[in-house]
Coordinates of C-alpha atoms in Angstrom, one line a residue:
X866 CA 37.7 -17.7 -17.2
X867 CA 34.7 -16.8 -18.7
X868 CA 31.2 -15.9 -17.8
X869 CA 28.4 -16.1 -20.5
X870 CA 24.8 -15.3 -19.5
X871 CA 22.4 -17.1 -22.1
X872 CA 19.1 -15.2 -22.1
X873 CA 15.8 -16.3 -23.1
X874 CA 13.0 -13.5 -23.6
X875 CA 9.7 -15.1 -23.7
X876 CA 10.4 -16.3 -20.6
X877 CA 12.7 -12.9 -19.1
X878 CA 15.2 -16.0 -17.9
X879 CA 19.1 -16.2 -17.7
X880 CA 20.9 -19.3 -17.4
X881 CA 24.8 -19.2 -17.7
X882 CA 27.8 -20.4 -18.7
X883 CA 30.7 -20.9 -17.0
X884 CA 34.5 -21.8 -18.4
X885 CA 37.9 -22.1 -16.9
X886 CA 41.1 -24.5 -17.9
X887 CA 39.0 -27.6 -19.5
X888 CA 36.0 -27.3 -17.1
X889 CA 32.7 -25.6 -17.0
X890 CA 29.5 -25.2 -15.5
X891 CA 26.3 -24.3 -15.8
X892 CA 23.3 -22.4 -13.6
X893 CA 19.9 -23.1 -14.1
X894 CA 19.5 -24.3 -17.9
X895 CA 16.8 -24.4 -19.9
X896 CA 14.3 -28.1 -20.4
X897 CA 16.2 -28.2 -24.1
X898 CA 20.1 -29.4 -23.4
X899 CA 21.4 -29.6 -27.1
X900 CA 22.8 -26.3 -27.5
X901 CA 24.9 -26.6 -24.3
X902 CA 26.7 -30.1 -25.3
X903 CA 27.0 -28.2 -28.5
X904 CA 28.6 -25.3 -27.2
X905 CA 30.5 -27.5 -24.5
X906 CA 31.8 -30.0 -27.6
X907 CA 32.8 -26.2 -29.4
X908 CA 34.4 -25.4 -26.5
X909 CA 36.1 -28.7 -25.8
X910 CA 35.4 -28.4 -21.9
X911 CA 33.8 -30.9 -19.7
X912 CA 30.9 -29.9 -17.6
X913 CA 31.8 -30.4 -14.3
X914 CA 28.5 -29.1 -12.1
X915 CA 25.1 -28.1 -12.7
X916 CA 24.5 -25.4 -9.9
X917 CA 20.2 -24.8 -9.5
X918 CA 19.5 -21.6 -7.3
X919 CA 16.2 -23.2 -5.8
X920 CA 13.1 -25.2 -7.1
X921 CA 12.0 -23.3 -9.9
X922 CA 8.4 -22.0 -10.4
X923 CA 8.5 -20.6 -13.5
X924 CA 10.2 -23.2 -15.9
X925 CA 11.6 -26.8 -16.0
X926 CA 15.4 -26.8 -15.7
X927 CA 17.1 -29.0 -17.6
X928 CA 19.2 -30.3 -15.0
X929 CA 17.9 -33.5 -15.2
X930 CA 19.1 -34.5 -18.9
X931 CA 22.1 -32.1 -19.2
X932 CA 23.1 -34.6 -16.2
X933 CA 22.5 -38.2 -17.9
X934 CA 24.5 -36.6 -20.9
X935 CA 27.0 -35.7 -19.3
X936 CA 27.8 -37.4 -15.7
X937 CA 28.3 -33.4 -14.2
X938 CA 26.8 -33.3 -10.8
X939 CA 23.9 -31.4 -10.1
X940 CA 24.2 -28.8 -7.1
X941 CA 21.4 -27.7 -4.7
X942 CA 21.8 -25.6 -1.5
X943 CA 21.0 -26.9 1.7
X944 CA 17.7 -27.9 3.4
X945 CA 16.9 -28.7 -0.8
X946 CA 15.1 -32.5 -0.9
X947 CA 14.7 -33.4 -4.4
X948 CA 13.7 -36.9 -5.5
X949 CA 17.0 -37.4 -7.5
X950 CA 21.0 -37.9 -7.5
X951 CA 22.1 -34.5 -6.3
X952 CA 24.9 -32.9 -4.0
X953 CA 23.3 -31.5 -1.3
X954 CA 25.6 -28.1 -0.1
X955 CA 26.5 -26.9 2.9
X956 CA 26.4 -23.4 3.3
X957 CA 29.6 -21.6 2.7
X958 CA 31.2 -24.9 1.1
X959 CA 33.3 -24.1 -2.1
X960 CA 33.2 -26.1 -5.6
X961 CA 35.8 -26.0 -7.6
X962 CA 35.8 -25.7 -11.6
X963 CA 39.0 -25.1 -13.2
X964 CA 40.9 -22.2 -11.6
X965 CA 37.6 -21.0 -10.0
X966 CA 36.0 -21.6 -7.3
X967 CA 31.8 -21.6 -6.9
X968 CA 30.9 -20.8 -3.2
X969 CA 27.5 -21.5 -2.2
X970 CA 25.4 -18.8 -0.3
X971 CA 22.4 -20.6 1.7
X972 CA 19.6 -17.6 1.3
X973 CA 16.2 -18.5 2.2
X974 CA 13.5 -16.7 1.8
X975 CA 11.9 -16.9 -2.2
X976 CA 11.9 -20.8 -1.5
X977 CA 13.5 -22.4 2.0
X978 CA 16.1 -24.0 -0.7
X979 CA 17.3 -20.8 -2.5
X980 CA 21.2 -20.4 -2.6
X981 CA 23.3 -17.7 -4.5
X982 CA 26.4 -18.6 -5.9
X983 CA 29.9 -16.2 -5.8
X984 CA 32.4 -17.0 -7.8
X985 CA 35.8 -16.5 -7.0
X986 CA 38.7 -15.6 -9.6
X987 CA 42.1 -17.2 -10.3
X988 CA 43.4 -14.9 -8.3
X989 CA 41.2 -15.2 -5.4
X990 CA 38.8 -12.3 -5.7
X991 CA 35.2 -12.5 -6.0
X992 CA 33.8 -11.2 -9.0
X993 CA 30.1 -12.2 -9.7
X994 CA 27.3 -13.3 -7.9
X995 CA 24.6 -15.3 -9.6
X996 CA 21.8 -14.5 -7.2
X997 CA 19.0 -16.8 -8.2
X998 CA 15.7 -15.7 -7.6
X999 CA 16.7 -14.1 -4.1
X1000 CA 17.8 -10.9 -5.4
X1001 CA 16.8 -9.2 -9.0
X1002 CA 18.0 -6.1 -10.5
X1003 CA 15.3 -3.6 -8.8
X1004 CA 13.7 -6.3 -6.7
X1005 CA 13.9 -9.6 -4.6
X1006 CA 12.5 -12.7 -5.0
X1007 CA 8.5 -12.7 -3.9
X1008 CA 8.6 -14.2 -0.6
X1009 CA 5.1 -16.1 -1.0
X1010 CA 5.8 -19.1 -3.2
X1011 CA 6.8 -21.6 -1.2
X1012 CA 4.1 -20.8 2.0
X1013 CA 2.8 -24.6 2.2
X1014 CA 5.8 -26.3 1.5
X1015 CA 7.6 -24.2 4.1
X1016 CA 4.5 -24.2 6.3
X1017 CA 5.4 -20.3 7.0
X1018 CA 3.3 -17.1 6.1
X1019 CA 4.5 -15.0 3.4
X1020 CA 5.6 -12.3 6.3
X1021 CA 8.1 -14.7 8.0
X1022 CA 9.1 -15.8 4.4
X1023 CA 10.1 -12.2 3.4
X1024 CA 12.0 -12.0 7.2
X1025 CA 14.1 -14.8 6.4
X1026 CA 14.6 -13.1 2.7
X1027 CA 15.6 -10.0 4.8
X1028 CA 18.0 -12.1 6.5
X1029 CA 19.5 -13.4 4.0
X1030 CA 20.1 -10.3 2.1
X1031 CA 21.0 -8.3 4.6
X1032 CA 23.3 -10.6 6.3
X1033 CA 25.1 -12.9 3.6
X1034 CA 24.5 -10.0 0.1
X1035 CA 24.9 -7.0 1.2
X1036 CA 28.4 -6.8 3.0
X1037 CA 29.7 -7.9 -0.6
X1038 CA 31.5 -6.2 -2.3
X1039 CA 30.3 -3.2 -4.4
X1040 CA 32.0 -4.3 -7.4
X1041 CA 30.7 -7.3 -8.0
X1042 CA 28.4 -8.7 -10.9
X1043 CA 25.3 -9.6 -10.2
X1044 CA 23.9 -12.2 -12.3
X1045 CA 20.2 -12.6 -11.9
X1046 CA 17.9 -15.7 -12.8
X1047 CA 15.2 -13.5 -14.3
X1048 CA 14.4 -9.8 -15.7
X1049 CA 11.5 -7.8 -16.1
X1050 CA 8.3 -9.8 -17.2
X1051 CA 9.2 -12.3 -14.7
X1052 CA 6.1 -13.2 -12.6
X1053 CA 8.8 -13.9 -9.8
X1054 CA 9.3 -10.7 -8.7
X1055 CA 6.9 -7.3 -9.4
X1056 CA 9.2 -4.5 -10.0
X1057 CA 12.2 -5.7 -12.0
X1058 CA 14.7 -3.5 -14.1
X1059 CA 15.1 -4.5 -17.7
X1060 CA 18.3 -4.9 -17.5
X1061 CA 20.0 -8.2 -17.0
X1062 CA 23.0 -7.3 -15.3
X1063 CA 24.7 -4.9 -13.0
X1064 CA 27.3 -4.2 -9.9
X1065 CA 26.1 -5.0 -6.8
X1066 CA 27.2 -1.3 -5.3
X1067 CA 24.6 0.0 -8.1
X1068 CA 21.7 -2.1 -6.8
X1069 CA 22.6 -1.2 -3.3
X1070 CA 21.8 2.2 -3.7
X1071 CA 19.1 1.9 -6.4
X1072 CA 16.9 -1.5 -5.5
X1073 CA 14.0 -0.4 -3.1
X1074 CA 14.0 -3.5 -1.4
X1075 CA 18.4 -3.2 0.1
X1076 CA 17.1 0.7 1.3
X1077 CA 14.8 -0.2 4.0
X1078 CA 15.1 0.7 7.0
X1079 CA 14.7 -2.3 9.2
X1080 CA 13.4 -5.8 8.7
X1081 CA 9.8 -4.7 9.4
X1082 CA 10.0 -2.1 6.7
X1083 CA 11.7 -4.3 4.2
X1084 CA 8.5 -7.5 5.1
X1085 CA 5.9 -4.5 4.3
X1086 CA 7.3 -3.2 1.3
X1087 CA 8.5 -6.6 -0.8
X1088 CA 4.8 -8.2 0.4
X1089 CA 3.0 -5.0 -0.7
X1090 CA 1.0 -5.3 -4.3
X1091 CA 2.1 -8.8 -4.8
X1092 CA -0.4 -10.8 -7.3
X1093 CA -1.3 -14.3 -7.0
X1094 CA 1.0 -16.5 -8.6
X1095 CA -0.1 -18.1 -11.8
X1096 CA -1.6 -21.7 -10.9
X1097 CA 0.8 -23.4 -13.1
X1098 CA 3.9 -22.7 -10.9
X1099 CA 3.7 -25.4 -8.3
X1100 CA 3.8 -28.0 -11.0
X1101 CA 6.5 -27.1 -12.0
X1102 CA 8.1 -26.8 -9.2
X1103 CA 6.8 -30.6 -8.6
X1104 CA 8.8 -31.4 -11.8
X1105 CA 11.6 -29.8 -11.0
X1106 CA 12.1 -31.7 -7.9
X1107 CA 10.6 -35.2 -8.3
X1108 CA 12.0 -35.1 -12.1
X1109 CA 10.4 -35.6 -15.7
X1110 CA 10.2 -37.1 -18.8
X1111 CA 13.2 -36.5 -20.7
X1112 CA 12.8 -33.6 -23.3
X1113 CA 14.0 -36.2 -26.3
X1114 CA 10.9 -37.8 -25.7
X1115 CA 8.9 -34.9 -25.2
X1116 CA 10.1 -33.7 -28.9
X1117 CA 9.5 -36.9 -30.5
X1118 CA 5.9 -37.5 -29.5
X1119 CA 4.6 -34.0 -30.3
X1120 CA 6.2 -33.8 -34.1
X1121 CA 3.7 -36.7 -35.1
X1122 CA 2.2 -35.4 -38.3
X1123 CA -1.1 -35.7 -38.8
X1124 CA -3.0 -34.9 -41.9
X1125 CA -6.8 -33.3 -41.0
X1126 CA -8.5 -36.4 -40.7
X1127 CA -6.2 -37.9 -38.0
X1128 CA -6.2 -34.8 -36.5
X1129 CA -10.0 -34.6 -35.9
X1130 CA -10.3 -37.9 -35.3
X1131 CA -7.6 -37.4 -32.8
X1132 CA -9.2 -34.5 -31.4
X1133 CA -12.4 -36.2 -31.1
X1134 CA -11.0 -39.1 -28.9
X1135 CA -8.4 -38.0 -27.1
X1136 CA -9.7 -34.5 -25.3
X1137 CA -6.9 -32.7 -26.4
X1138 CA -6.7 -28.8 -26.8
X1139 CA -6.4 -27.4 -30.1
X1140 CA -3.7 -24.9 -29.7
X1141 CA -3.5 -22.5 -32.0
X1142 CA 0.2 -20.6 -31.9
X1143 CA 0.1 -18.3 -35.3
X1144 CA -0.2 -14.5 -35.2
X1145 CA -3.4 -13.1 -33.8
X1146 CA -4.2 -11.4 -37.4
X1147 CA -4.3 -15.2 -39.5
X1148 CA -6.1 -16.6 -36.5
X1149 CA -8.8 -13.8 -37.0
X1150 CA -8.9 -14.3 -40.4
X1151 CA -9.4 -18.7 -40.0
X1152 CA -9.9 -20.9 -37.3
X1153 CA -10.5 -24.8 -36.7
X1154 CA -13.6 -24.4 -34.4
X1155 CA -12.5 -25.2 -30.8
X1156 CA -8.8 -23.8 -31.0
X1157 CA -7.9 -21.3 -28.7
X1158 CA -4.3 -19.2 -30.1
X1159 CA -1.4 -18.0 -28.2
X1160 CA 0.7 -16.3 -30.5
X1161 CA 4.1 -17.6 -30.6
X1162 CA 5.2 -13.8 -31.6
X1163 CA 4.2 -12.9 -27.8
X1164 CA 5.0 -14.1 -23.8
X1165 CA 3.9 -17.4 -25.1
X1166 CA 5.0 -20.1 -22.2
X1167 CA 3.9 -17.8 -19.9
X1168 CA 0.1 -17.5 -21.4
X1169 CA 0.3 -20.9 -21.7
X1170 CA 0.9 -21.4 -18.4
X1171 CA -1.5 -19.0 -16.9
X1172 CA -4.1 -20.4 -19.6
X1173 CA -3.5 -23.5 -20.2
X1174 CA -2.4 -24.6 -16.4
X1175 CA -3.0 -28.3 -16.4
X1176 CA 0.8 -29.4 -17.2
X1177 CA -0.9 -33.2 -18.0
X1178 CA -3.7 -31.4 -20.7
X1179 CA -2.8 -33.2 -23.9
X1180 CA -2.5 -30.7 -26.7
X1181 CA -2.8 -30.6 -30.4
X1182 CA -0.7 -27.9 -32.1
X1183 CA -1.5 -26.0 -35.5
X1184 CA 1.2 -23.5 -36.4
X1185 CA 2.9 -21.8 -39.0
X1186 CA 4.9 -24.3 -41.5
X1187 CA 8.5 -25.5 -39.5
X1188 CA 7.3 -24.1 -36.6
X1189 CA 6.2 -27.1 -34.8
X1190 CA 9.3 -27.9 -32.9
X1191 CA 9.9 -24.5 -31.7
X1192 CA 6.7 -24.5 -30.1
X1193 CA 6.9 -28.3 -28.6
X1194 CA 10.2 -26.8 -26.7
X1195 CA 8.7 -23.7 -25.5
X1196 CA 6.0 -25.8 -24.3
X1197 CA 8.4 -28.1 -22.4
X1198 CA 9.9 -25.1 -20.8
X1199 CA 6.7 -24.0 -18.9
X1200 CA 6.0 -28.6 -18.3
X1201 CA 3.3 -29.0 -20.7
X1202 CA 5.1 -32.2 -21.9
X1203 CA 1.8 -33.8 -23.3
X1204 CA 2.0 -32.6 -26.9
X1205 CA 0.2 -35.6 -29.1
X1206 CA 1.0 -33.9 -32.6
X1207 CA 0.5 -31.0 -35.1
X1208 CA -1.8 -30.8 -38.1
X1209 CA 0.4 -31.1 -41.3
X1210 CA 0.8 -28.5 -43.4
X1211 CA -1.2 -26.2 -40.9
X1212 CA -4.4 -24.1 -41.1
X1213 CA -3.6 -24.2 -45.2
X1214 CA -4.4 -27.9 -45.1
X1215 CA -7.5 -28.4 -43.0
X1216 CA -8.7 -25.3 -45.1
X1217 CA -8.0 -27.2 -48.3
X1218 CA -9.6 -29.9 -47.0
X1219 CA -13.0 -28.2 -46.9
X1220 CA -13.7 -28.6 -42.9
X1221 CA -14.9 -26.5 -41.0
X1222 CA -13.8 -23.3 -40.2
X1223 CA -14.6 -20.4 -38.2
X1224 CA -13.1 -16.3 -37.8
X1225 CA -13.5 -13.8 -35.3
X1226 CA -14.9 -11.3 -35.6
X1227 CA -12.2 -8.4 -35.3
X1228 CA -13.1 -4.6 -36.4
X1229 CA -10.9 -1.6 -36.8
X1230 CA -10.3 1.3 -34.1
X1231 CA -12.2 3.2 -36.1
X1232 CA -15.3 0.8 -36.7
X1233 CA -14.9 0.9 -33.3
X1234 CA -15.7 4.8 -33.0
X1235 CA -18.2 4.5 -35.6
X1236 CA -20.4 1.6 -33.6
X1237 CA -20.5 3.5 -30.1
X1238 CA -20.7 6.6 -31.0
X1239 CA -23.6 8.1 -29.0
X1240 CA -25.1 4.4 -27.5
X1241 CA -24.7 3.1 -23.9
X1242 CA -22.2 0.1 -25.4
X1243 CA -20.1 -2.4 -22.8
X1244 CA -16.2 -2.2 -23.4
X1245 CA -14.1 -4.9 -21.5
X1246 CA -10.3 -4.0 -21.4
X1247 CA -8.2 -7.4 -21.1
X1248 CA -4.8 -5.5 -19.7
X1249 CA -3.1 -5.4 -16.5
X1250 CA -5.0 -3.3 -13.7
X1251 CA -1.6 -1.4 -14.1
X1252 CA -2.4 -0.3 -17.7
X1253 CA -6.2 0.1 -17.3
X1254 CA -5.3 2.7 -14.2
X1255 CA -2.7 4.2 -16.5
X1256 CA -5.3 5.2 -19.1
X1257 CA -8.5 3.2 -20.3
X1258 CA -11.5 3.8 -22.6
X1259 CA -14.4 6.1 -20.5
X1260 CA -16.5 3.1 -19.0
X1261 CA -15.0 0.1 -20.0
X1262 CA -14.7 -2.5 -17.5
X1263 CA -11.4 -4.0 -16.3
X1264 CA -11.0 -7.9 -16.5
X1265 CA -7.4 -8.8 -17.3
X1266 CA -6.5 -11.5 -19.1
X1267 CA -5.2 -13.8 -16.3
X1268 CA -8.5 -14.1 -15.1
X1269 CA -10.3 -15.0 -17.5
X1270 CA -11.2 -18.9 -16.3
X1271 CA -12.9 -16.1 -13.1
X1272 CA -15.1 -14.1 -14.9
X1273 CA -15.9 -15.5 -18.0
X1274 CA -19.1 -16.9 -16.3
X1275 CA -20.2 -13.3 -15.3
X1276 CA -20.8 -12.3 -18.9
X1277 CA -24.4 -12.4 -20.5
X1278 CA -23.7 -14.5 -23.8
X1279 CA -26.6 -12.5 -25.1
X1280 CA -25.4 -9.0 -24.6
X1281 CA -23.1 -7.5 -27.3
X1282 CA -19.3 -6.4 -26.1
X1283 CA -16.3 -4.9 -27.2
X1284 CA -13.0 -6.6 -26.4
X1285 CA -9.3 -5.1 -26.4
X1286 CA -6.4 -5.0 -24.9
X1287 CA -3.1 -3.1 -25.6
X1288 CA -2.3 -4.4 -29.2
X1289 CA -4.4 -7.3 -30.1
X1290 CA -2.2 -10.3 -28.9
X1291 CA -3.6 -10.8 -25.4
X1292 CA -7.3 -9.9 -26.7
X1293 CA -7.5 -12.5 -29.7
X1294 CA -6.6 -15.3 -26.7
X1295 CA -9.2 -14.0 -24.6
X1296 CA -11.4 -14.0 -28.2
X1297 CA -10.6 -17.7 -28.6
X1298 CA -11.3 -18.8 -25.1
X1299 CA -15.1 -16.5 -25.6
X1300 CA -15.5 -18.9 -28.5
X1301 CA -14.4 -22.3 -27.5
X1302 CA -16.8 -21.8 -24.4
X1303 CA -19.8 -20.4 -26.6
X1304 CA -19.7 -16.9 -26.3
X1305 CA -20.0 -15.6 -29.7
X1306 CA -21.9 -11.5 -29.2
X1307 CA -19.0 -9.8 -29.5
X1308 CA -16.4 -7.5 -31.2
X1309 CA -12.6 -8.0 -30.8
X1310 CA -10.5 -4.8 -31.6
X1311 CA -7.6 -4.9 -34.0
X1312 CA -5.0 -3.1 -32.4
X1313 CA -6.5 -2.8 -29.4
X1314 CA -5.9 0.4 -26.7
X1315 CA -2.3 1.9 -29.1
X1316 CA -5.1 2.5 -32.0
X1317 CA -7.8 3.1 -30.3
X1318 CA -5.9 6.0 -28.9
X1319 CA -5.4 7.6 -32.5
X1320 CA -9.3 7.7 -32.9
X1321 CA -11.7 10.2 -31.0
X1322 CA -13.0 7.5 -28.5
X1323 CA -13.2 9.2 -24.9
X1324 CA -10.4 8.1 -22.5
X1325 CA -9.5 8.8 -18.9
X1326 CA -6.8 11.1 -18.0
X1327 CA -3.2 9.1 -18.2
X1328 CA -1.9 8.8 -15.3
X1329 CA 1.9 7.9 -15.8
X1330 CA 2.8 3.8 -14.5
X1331 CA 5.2 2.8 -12.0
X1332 CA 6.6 -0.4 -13.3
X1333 CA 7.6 -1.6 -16.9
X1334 CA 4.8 -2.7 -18.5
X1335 CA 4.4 -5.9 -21.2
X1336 CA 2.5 -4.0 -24.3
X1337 CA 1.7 -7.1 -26.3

């Protein structure tokens, strides 16, 4: 037997690999299914099941296509309805895969579908738990996704969470691995270790969420501080259950070349998004007018996702040179599907082709001193509340990121501003968004808040962050 967890960052997700005597399976893979029937073919195994925890949120699974590949069965817990060929569990009901056995673990309470799977040895002892989205390492799953579908209020969500915890994961035993389906960064949960696996017995005493002291204590603390979900989730989770287009697809139609012509004349017809995914320091540098970046070096699906949101928005991609399908994929992850080409040979050639262009206009940290020393200037810091509270500029205003498409209309396009965030990724997106919507009176920080610390710029008093923090 053997157990592989197969981690992906950008999106703080673990899918994994499962072997024993010819068979395998897999839990919750990833939209692109090549590298598993490569690794299966390595292997010389047959897959035998695809297990899926719940309806995911977050990503496309590839269940779908790892399934017409390979004839393995896809495996939901019960109540689960999609639109598809599936076995529909019963709770407590075993599968078998080699000399192993998969039992499924109904817990409701992230989504009314959500099942954890324990798998049992050769020898009949149980030895990991691959726990979905119901329980992470520090945290549980949020209990607030799946209110309309479940017709239920995020409270009685969390109780049946509670339940299912507390009745089906906790009498386990202490020495067994838990295998989450995300880690920290995850918007799936709020306070989540970055680690990405551990023993059961450890998260028993060390999880806030298994130390409550009754099921009206554990409802209040796991619904405390939770943010609104990005708007992008319940597409996916549309995708996930009714199904897709296959990712072959997907990848063909988005690596259509175009030279700069056919892109802009592409552009101009088709009301595509001109998506931008090279580092935030070129992009400052030269821009096709319009484009809006998300670094590919950053939490890319996720921005994209939060950004973007539209799954269906047809998008035109320029990125750096063999980059293209790396970014159609990570695209596909989050279901934006509707790639309709890149711009061949990048910014380079539209340049070369004397278009337009534009830049931002980014200034140093220490510009940045220079230009507000002694004046009444406006500062807006694009970071998590968490970061701002942590330790901000004196006076800047707070207006993270994820809002943008909220307060972008409350600015006065004809009053100057100062833009940053931690390090100049997130910043140059909300730079690009300013632009593509008009808003052209400002300055965008290189850097952002880590060098604007080294200057002599006043700052509040830091106050020291509860939860792990994304720095980008």
């Amino acid at each position: 037997m053997n157990i592989e967890q197969i981690y992906t960052g950008c999106l703080a997700q673990g899918a994994y690999y499962i072997i024993s005597n010819g068979e395998a399976a897999i839990i919750d893979p990833l939209r692109e299914t090549q590298p598993y029937i490569e690794r299966l073919q390595k292997d010389g195994v047959v897959l035998k099941y695809i297990f899926e925890t719940h309806f995911h949120a977050d990503f496309v699974s590839g269940h779908l296509d790892l399934s017409k590949k390979t004839n393995a069965s896809i495996i939901y817990g019960s109540t689960a309805k999609p639109e598809f060929e599936a076995i529909i569990a019963e709770d407590n009901q075993i599968f078998e895969i080699g000399n192993i056995k998969i039992k499924v673990l109904h817990t409701p309470g992230h989504t009314m579908e959500s099942s954890s799977f324990l798998l049992i040895d050769e020898n009949g002892k149980e030895k990991a738990l691959f726990s979905g989205d119901t329980l992470f390492l520090g945290d549980v799953g949020r209990p607030d996704l799946a209110q309309k579908a479940a017709n239920m209020t995020q409270e009685e969500l969390a109780g049946l969470l509670y339940d299912s915890l507390y009745e089906k994961i906790l009498p386990l035993n202490d020495d067994i691995i838990v295998y989450p389906a995300h880690g920290a960064g995850s918007a799936c949960g709020k306070n989540m270790q970055k680690e990405t696996l551990d023993s059961l017995g450890n998260q028993k005493k060390t999880n806030y969420a298994l130390n409550q002291k009754d099921k009206e204590s554990f409802i209040k603390a796991v619904t405390d501080g939770l943010l609104p979900p990005p708007v992008y989730f319940g597409m996916n989770v549309a995708m996930n259950k009714k199904g897709y287009e296959s990712f072959d697809e997907v990848l063909s139609k988005g690596l259509q070349a175009l030279s700069p012509d056919e892109f802009e004349e592409t552009a101009e017809h088709s009301g595509a998004l001109l998506l931008d995914v090279r580092n935030n320091n070129d992009f400052a540098q030269g821009l096709i007018p319009q484009s809006v970046n998300i670094g590919l070096d950053g939490d890319f699906a996720p921005w994209v996702g939060a950004l973007i949101v539209d799954v269906q928005q047809p998008i035109l991609l320029i990125t750096d040179k063999n980059q293209e399908e790396e970014t159609v994929t990570r695209l596909s992850r989050v279901g934006f599907d509707n790639v309709i080409g890149f711009l061949k040979g990048g910014f380079e050639a539209w340049k070369n082709s004397s278009k337009e262009i534009d830049t931002v206009n980014r200034i140093s940290a220490q510009e940045f001193e220079k230009e507000i020393s002694g004046k009444e200037v406006k500062i807006i810091d694009v970071r998590k509340e968490s970061e701002y509270e942590a330790e901000h500029v004196d006076e800047a205003f707070n207006k993270p990121l994820a809002y943008i498409n909220q307060w972008i209309s409350t600015l006065d396009p004809k009053e100057h501003f100062y833009l940053h965030c931690a390090g100049g990724y997130r910043s140059m997106m909300a730079a690009s968004i300013l632009q593509a919507r008009g808003y052209r009176n400002f300055s965008e920080i290189a850097g952002g808040f880590g060098e604007i610390t080294k200057t002599g710029v006043p700052k509040s008093d830091f106050a020291c962050q509860s939860k792990t923090l994304n720095k980008n």
